[in-house]
mmCIF file of C-alpha atoms in Angstrom:
data_model
loop_
_atom_site.group_PDB
_atom_site.id
_atom_site.type_symbol
_atom_site.label_atom_id
_atom_site.label_comp_id
_atom_site.label_asym_id
_atom_site.label_seq_id
_atom_site.Cartn_x
_atom_site.Cartn_y
_atom_site.Cartn_z
ATOM 1 C CA MET A 777 0.648 5.307 -17.542
ATOM 2 C CA ASN A 778 -2.772 4.856 -16.583
ATOM 3 C CA LYS A 779 -4.280 4.715 -12.961
ATOM 4 C CA LEU A 780 -3.865 1.394 -11.797
ATOM 5 C CA SER A 781 -5.208 0.433 -8.103
ATOM 6 C CA VAL A 782 -5.868 -2.448 -5.958
ATOM 7 C CA PRO A 783 -8.142 -2.821 -2.746
ATOM 8 C CA PHE A 784 -6.401 -3.952 0.858
ATOM 9 C CA LYS A 785 -7.302 -4.464 4.412
ATOM 10 C CA ILE A 786 -5.225 -3.636 7.528
ATOM 11 C CA LYS A 787 -6.209 -6.000 10.357
ATOM 12 C CA ASP A 788 -5.616 -5.795 14.152
ATOM 13 C CA VAL A 789 -5.562 -2.171 14.399
ATOM 14 C CA PHE A 790 -5.481 -0.476 17.704
ATOM 15 C CA HIS A 791 -4.819 -4.005 19.126
ATOM 16 C CA GLY A 792 -7.665 -5.791 17.203
ATOM 17 C CA PHE A 793 -10.436 -3.449 17.704
ATOM 18 C CA ALA A 794 -10.431 -2.058 14.602
ATOM 19 C CA GLU A 795 -9.581 -2.645 10.518
ATOM 20 C CA SER A 796 -8.640 -0.588 7.914
ATOM 21 C CA ASN A 797 -10.024 -0.761 4.630
ATOM 22 C CA GLY A 798 -8.277 1.213 1.252
ATOM 23 C CA ILE A 799 -6.850 0.945 -2.266
ATOM 24 C CA LEU A 800 -3.228 1.575 -3.141
ATOM 25 C CA ARG A 801 -3.201 3.313 -6.468
ATOM 26 C CA LEU A 802 -0.242 4.098 -8.944
ATOM 27 C CA GLU A 803 -0.540 7.596 -10.622
ATOM 28 C CA ASP A 804 2.189 8.057 -13.036
ATOM 29 C CA ASP A 805 5.518 8.607 -10.447
ATOM 30 C CA VAL A 806 2.827 8.684 -7.611
ATOM 31 C CA LEU A 807 1.792 5.843 -5.174
ATOM 32 C CA ALA A 808 -1.606 6.966 -3.483
ATOM 33 C CA ILE A 809 -2.754 4.880 -0.432
ATOM 34 C CA GLU A 810 -6.275 5.960 0.643
ATOM 35 C CA PHE A 811 -7.738 4.123 3.526
ATOM 36 C CA GLN A 812 -10.384 4.220 6.603
ATOM 37 C CA THR A 813 -10.442 2.874 9.474
ATOM 38 C CA LYS A 814 -13.533 1.786 11.618
ATOM 39 C CA ASP A 815 -14.166 -0.734 14.832
ATOM 40 C CA ASN A 816 -14.609 -4.423 14.639
ATOM 41 C CA LEU A 817 -17.125 -3.750 17.162
ATOM 42 C CA VAL A 818 -20.023 -2.520 15.439
ATOM 43 C CA GLY A 819 -18.707 -0.566 12.726
ATOM 44 C CA ALA A 820 -20.452 2.412 13.639
ATOM 45 C CA ILE A 821 -17.239 4.085 14.542
ATOM 46 C CA GLN A 822 -14.763 5.050 11.767
ATOM 47 C CA SER A 823 -12.328 8.039 10.992
ATOM 48 C CA GLU A 824 -12.117 9.986 7.983
ATOM 49 C CA VAL A 825 -10.778 9.045 4.733
ATOM 50 C CA LYS A 826 -7.197 9.177 4.646
ATOM 51 C CA ASN A 827 -4.936 9.944 1.498
ATOM 52 C CA ILE A 828 -1.162 9.711 1.346
ATOM 53 C CA ARG A 829 0.964 10.316 -1.539
ATOM 54 C CA LEU A 830 4.320 8.721 -1.974
ATOM 55 C CA SER A 831 6.823 9.663 -4.792
ATOM 56 C CA VAL A 832 7.898 6.536 -6.577
ATOM 57 C CA CYS A 833 11.479 8.065 -5.738
ATOM 58 C CA ASP A 834 10.621 7.103 -2.115
ATOM 59 C CA ILE A 835 10.114 3.280 -2.811
ATOM 60 C CA GLU A 836 12.850 0.736 -2.508
ATOM 61 C CA SER A 837 11.080 -2.407 -3.172
ATOM 62 C CA VAL A 838 7.469 -3.882 -3.355
ATOM 63 C CA ASP A 839 7.221 -7.646 -3.000
ATOM 64 C CA PHE A 840 3.505 -9.894 -2.878
ATOM 65 C CA ARG A 841 3.448 -12.927 -1.084
ATOM 66 C CA LYS A 842 0.635 -15.621 -1.669
ATOM 67 C CA SER A 843 -0.274 -17.985 0.892
ATOM 68 C CA ILE A 844 -2.635 -20.071 2.411
ATOM 69 C CA LEU A 845 -2.826 -18.052 5.443
ATOM 70 C CA GLY A 846 -3.432 -15.164 3.598
ATOM 71 C CA ASN A 847 -1.773 -13.004 0.805
ATOM 72 C CA SER A 848 0.135 -9.618 2.080
ATOM 73 C CA LEU A 849 1.788 -6.830 -0.145
ATOM 74 C CA THR A 850 4.876 -5.243 1.196
ATOM 75 C CA ILE A 851 6.359 -1.884 0.286
ATOM 76 C CA ARG A 852 9.783 -1.025 1.725
ATOM 77 C CA LEU A 853 10.362 2.825 1.446
ATOM 78 C CA SER A 854 13.446 4.892 1.904
ATOM 79 C CA THR A 855 12.510 6.497 5.344
ATOM 80 C CA MET A 856 10.546 5.055 8.568
ATOM 81 C CA GLU A 857 8.735 9.018 8.395
ATOM 82 C CA LEU A 858 6.553 7.757 5.361
ATOM 83 C CA SER A 859 5.170 4.528 7.289
ATOM 84 C CA HIS A 860 4.067 5.643 10.577
ATOM 85 C CA GLN A 861 1.244 7.445 8.420
ATOM 86 C CA VAL A 862 -0.204 4.443 7.804
ATOM 87 C CA PRO A 863 -1.904 2.207 10.846
ATOM 88 C CA ASN A 864 0.076 -0.798 12.261
ATOM 89 C CA GLN A 865 3.376 -0.035 10.126
ATOM 90 C CA GLU A 866 6.719 0.721 11.168
ATOM 91 C CA SER A 867 10.120 -0.053 10.381
ATOM 92 C CA GLY A 868 9.814 1.883 6.891
ATOM 93 C CA GLU A 869 7.549 -0.820 5.706
ATOM 94 C CA ILE A 870 3.815 -0.889 4.728
ATOM 95 C CA THR A 871 2.471 -4.372 4.368
ATOM 96 C CA VAL A 872 -1.343 -4.762 3.960
ATOM 97 C CA SER A 873 -3.534 -7.689 3.347
ATOM 98 C CA ILE A 874 -5.015 -8.740 -0.160
ATOM 99 C CA ASP A 875 -7.976 -10.877 -0.795
ATOM 100 C CA ARG A 876 -7.944 -13.780 -2.971
ATOM 101 C CA ARG A 877 -10.158 -12.111 -5.558
ATOM 102 C CA ASN A 878 -7.726 -9.195 -5.862
ATOM 103 C CA VAL A 879 -4.605 -11.623 -6.653
ATOM 104 C CA GLU A 880 -4.484 -10.892 -10.076
ATOM 105 C CA ALA A 881 -4.758 -7.125 -9.550
ATOM 106 C CA ALA A 882 -2.275 -7.303 -7.052
ATOM 107 C CA LEU A 883 0.414 -8.916 -8.909
ATOM 108 C CA ASP A 884 0.058 -6.457 -11.752
ATOM 109 C CA PHE A 885 0.333 -3.921 -9.632
ATOM 110 C CA VAL A 886 3.306 -5.055 -8.170
ATOM 111 C CA SER A 887 4.758 -4.994 -11.848
ATOM 112 C CA ARG A 888 3.984 -1.895 -12.803
ATOM 113 C CA VAL A 889 5.101 -0.285 -9.503
ATOM 114 C CA LYS A 890 8.422 -2.348 -10.148
ATOM 115 C CA LEU A 891 8.649 -1.029 -13.607
ATOM 116 C CA GLU A 892 8.099 2.642 -12.193
ATOM 117 C CA VAL A 893 10.454 2.046 -9.564
ATOM 118 C CA ALA A 894 13.178 1.165 -12.537
ATOM 119 C CA ASP A 895 11.986 3.558 -14.795
ATOM 120 C CA GLN A 896 12.836 6.703 -12.127
ATOM 121 C CA ARG A 897 16.223 5.360 -11.278
ATOM 122 C CA LEU A 898 16.894 5.518 -14.976
ATOM 123 C CA ARG A 899 15.575 9.059 -15.271
ATOM 124 C CA ASP A 900 17.778 9.939 -11.608
ATOM 125 C CA VAL A 901 21.067 8.448 -13.584
ATOM 126 C CA ASN A 902 20.700 10.311 -16.665
ATOM 127 C CA ILE A 903 20.263 13.677 -15.043
#
């Protein structure tokens, strides 16, 4: 499978003082989440780029919601431990904002992740 990616934002990090920007990337059976957090005041303070790799086996579901107030992509994981590695995430879910110009890429991304999750579950059953 080819690499597939979609840019995202996580708003209101550190109680609104910062924001994270990143890329979700699907590489075969791995979901890579790469992001950097920077302050909202002047943008001078920023974290190192963090890279989190999740196995497709750890994904329970993925959903995209399009709204007038903004678009969001939610990934529900099998354990809470995985979601706490990403800012402002809890309850075993990772929810990120998607810009309007990236909606088509996000829809394609969600479809491909769902396909990969289903394929992985079939492989697990056949073992």
